[in-house]
PDB file of C-alpha atoms in Angstrom:
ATOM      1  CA  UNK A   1       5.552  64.908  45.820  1.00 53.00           C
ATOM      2  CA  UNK A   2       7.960  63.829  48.515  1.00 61.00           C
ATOM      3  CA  UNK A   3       7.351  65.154  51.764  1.00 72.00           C
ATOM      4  CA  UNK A   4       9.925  66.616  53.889  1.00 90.00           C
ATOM      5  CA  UNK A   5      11.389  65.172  57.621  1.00 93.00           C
ATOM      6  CA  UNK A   6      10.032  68.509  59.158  1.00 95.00           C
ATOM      7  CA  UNK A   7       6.459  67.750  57.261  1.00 95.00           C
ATOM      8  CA  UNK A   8       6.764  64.249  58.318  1.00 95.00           C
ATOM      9  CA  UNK A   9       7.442  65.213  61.925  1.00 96.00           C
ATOM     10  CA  UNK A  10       4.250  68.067  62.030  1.00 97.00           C
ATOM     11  CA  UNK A  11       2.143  65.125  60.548  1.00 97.00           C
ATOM     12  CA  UNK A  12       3.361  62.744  63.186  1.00 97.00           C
ATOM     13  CA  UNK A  13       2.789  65.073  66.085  1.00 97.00           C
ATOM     14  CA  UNK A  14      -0.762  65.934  65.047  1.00 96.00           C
ATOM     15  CA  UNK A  15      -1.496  62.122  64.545  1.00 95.00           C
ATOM     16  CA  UNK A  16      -0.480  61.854  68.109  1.00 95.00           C
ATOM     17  CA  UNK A  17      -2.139  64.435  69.725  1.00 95.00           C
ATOM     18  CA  UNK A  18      -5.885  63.110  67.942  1.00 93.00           C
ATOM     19  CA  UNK A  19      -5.135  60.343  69.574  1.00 91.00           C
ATOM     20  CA  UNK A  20      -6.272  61.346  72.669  1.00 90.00           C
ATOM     21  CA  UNK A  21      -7.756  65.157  71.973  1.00 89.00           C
ATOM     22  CA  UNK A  22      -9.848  66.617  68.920  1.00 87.00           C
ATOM     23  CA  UNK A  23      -9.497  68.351  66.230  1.00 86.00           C
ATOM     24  CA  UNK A  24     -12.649  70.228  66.827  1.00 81.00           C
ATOM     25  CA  UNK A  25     -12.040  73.735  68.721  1.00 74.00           C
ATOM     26  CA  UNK A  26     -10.874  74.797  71.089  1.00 72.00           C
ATOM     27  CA  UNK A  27      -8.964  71.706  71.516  1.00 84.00           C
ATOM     28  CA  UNK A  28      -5.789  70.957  69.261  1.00 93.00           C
ATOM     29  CA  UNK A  29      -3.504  74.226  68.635  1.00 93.00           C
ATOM     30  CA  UNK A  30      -1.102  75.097  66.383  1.00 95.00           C
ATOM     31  CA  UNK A  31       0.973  75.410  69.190  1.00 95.00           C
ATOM     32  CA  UNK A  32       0.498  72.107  70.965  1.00 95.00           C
ATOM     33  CA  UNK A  33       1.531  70.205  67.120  1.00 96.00           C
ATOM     34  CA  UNK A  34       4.644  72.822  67.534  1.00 97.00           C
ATOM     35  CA  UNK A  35       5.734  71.869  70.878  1.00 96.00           C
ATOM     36  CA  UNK A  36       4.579  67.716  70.169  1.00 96.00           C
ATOM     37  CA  UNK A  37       6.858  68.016  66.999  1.00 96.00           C
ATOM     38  CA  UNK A  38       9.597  69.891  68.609  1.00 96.00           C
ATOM     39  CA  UNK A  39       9.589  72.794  66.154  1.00 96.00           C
ATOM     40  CA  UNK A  40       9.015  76.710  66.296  1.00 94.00           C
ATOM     41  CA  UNK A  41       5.742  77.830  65.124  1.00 93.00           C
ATOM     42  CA  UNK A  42       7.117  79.649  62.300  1.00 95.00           C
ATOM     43  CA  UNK A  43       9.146  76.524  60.883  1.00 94.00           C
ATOM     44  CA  UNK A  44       5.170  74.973  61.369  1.00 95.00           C
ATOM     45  CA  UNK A  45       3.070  77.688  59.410  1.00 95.00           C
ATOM     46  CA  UNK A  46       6.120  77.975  56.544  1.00 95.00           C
ATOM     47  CA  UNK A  47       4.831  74.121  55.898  1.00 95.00           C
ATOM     48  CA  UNK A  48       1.387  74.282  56.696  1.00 96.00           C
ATOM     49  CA  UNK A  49      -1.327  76.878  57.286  1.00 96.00           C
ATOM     50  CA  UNK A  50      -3.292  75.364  59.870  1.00 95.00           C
ATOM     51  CA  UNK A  51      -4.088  72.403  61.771  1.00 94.00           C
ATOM     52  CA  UNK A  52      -6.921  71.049  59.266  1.00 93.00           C
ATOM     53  CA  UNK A  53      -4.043  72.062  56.497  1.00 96.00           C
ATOM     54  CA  UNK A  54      -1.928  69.243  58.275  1.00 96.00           C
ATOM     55  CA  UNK A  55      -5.196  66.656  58.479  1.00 95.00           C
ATOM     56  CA  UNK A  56      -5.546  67.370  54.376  1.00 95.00           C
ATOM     57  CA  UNK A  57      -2.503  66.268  53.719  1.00 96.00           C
ATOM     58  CA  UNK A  58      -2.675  63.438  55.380  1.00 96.00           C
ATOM     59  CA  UNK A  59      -6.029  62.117  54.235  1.00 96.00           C
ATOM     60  CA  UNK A  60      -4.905  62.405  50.348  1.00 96.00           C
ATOM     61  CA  UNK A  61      -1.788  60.955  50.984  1.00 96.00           C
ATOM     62  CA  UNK A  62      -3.378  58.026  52.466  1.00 97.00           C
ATOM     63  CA  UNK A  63      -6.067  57.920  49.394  1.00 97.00           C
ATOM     64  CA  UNK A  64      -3.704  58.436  46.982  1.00 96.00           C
ATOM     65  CA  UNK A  65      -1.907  55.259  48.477  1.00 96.00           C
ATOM     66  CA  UNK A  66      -4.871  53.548  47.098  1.00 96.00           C
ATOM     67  CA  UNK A  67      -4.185  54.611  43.278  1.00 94.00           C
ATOM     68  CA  UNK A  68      -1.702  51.787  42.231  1.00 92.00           C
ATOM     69  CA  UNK A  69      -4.242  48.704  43.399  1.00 91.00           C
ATOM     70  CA  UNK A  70      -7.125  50.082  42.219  1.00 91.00           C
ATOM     71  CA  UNK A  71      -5.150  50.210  38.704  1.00 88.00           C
ATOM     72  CA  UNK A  72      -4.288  46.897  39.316  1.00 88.00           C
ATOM     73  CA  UNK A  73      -7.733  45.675  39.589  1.00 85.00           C
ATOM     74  CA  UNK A  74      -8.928  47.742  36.753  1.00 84.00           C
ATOM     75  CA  UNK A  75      -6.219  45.628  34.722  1.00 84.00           C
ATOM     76  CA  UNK A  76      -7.852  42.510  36.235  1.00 79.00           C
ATOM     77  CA  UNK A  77     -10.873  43.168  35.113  1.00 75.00           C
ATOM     78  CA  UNK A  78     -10.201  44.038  31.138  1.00 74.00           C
ATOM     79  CA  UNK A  79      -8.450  40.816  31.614  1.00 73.00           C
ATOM     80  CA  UNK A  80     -11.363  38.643  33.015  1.00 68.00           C
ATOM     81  CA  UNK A  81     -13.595  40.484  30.414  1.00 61.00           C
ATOM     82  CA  UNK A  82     -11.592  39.796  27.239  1.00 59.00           C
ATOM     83  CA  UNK A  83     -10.548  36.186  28.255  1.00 52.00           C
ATOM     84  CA  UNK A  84     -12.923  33.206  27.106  1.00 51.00           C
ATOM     85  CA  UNK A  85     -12.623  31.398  30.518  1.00 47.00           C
ATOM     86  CA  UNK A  86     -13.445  34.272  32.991  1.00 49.00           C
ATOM     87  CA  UNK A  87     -12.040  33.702  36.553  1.00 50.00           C
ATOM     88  CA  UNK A  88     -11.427  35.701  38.804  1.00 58.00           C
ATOM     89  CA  UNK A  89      -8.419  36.822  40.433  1.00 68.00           C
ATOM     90  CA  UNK A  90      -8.424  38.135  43.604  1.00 84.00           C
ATOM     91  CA  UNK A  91      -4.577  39.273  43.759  1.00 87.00           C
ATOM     92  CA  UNK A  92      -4.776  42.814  42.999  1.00 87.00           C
ATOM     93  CA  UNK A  93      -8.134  43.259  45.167  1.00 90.00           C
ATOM     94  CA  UNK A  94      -6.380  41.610  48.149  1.00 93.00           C
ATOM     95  CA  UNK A  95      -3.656  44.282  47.099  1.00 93.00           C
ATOM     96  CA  UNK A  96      -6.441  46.914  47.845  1.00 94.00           C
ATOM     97  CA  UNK A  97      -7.273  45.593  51.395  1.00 96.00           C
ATOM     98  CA  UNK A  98      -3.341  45.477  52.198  1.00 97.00           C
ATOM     99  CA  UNK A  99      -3.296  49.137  51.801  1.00 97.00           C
ATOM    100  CA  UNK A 100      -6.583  49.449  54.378  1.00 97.00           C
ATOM    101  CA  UNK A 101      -4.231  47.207  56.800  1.00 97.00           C
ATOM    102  CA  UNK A 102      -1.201  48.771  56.316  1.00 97.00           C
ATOM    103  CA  UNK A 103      -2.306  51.898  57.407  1.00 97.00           C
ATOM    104  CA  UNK A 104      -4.468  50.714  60.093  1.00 96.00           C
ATOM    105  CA  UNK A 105      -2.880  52.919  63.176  1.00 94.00           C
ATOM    106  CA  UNK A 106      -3.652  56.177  60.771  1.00 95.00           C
ATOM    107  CA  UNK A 107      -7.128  54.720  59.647  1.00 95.00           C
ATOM    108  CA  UNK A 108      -7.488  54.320  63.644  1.00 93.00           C
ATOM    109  CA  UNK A 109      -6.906  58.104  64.040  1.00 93.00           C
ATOM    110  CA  UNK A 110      -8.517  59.108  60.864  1.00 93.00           C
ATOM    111  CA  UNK A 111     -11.881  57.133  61.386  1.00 92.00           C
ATOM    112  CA  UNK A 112     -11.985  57.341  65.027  1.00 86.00           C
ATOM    113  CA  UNK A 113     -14.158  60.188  67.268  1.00 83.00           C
ATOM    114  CA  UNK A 114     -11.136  62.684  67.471  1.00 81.00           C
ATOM    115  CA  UNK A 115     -10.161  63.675  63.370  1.00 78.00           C
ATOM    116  CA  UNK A 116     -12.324  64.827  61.239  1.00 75.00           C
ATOM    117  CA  UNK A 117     -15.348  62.898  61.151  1.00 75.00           C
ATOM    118  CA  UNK A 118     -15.930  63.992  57.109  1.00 87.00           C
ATOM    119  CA  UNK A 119     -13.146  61.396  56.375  1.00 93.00           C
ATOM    120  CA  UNK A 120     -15.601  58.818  55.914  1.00 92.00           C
ATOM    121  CA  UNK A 121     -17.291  60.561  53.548  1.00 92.00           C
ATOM    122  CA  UNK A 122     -13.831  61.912  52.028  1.00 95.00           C
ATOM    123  CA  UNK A 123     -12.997  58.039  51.733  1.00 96.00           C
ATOM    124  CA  UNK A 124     -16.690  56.865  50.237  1.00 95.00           C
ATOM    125  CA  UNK A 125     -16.211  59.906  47.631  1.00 94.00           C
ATOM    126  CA  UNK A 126     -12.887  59.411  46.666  1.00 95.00           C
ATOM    127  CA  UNK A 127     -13.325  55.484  46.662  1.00 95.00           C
ATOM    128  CA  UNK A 128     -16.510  56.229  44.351  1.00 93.00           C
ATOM    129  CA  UNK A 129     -14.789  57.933  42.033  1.00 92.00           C
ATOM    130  CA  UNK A 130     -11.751  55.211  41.407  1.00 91.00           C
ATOM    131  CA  UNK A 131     -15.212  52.525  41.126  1.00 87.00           C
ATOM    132  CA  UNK A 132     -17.033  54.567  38.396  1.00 84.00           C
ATOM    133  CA  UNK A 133     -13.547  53.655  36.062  1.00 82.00           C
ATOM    134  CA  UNK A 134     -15.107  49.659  36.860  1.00 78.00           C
ATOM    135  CA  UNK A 135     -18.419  50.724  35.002  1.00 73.00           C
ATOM    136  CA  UNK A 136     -17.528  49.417  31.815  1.00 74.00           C
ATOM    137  CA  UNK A 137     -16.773  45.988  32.894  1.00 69.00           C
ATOM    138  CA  UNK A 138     -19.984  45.565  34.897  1.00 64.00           C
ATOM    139  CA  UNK A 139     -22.262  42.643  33.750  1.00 60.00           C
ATOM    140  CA  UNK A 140     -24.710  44.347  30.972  1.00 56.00           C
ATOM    141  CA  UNK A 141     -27.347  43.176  33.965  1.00 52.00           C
ATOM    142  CA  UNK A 142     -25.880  46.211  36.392  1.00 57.00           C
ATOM    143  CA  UNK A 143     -25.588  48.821  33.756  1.00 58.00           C
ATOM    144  CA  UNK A 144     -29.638  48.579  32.818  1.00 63.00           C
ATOM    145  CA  UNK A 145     -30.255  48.892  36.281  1.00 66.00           C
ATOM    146  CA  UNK A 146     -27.862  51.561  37.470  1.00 74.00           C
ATOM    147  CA  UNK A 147     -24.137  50.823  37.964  1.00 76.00           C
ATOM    148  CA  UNK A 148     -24.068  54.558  40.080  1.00 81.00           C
ATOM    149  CA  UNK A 149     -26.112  52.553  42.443  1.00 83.00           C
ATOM    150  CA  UNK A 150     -24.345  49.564  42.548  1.00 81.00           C
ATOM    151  CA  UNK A 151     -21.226  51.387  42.544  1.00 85.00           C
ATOM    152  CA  UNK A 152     -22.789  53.210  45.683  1.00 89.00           C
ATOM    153  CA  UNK A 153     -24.024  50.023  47.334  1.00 87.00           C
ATOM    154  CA  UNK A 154     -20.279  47.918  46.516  1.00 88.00           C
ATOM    155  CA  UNK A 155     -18.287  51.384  48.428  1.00 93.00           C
ATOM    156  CA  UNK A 156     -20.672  51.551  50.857  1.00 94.00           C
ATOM    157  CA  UNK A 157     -20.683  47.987  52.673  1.00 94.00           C
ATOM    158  CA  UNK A 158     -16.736  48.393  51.738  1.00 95.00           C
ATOM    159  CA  UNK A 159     -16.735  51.000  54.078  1.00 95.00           C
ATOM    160  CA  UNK A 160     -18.183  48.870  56.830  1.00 95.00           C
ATOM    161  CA  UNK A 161     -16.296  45.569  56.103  1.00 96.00           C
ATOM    162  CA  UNK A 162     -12.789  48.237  56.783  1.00 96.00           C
ATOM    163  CA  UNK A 163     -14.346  49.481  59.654  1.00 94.00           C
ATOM    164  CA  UNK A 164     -15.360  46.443  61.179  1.00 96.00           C
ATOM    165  CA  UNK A 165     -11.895  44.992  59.956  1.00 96.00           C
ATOM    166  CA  UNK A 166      -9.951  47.994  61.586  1.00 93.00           C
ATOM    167  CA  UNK A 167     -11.486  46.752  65.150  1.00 91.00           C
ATOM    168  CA  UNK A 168     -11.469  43.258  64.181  1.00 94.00           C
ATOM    169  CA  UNK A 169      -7.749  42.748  62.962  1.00 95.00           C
ATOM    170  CA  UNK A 170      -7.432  38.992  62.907  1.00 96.00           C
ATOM    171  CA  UNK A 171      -8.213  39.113  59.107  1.00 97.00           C
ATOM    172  CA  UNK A 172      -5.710  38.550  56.267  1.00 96.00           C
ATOM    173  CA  UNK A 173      -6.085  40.868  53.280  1.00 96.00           C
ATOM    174  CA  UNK A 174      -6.983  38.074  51.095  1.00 94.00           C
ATOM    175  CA  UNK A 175      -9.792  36.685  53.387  1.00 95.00           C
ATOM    176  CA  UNK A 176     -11.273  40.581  53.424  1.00 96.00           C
ATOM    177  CA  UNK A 177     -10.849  40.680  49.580  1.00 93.00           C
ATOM    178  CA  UNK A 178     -12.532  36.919  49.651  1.00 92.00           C
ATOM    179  CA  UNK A 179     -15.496  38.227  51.610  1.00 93.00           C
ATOM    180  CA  UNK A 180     -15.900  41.302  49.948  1.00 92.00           C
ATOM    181  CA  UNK A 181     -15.692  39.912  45.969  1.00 87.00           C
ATOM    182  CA  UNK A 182     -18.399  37.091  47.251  1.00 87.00           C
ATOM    183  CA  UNK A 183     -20.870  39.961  48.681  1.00 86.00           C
ATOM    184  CA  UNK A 184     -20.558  41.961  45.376  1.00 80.00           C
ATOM    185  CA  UNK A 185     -20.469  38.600  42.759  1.00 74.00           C
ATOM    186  CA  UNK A 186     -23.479  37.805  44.684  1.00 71.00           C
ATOM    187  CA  UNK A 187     -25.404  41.213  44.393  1.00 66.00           C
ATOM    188  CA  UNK A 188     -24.629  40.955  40.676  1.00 64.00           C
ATOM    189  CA  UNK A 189     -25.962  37.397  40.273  1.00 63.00           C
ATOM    190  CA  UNK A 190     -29.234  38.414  42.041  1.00 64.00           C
ATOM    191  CA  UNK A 191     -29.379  41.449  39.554  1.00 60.00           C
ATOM    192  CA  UNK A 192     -28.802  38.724  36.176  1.00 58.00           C
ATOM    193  CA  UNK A 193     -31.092  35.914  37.491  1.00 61.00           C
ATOM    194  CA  UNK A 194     -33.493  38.930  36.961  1.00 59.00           C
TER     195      UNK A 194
END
């Protein structure tokens, strides 16, 4: 669903007021995102029907964002299973982390001290869920053992490579998606030789 200017601007103002104030009472107001967007409070509550409303929104549009990649890499992987000469290609994961860097100024407000600090765990749920459609092209190795797990341990230290990434921004999306595919090929080598 396309969002409109005026939801656009209320999203917008709200980004820019966590960047220096919380969400947390008694801090942000309806009426400060009115007066940062430049709108009446009534034009605000006929879009939204309160501040955490606003922060909703704009935590599943930015997961949603990461729909179309994860497909990608599900595609990838049916691939790389089916073919005779397995080899992995790291396009559509590197697609993944371009999404992460993309969005880094939100991911800036939306992991940092001032949002809502159940983001992280929005992100790890949300991210766990796309991962449990990978189970079925896990190594035979993982799903004896307890691809939940892995699947828990892979989101996880993804989790920390984006947050160190988000501070440490010198990092292409392909040498984040190179990093990240080594850490997990190597967790499921330790699990075969096993």
């Amino acid at each position: 669903m396309k969002k409109s200017k005026t939801e656009k601007k209320i999203q917008d103002a709200l980004l820019l007021l966590l960047k220096t104030e919380s969400i947390n009472p008694p801090h942000i107001t309806m009426s400060q995102i009115a007066q940062k967007a430049n709108l009446n409070r009534v034009t605000l509550y006929r879009h939204y029907n309160d501040k955490w409303d606003i922060l909703e929104n704009i935590e599943q549009e930015f997961l949603h964002k990461l729909d179309t990649p994860h497909a990608k890499m599900i595609t990838n992987l049916q691939l790389t299973t089916q073919s005779l000469h397995p080899h992995p290609n790291l396009r559509a994961l590197t697609s993944f982390f371009k999404v992460f860097q993309d969005n880094f100024p939100l991911l800036q407000v939306l992991m940092g001290p001032n949002a809502n600090l159940g983001f992280t765990n929005k992100l790890m749920t949300y991210l766990i869920n796309l991962e449990e459609k990978s189970h079925p092209y896990i190594p035979v190795s993982i799903q004896k053992l307890n691809p939940d797990m892995f699947s828990y341990y892979s989101i996880s230290s993804l989790i920390g490579i984006i947050q160190f990434w988000r501070k440490n921004q010198n990092y292409s999306p392909s040498q984040m998606a190179e990093f990240f595919f080594k850490i997990r090929i190597g967790a499921i080598k330790e699990f075969q030789n096993k």
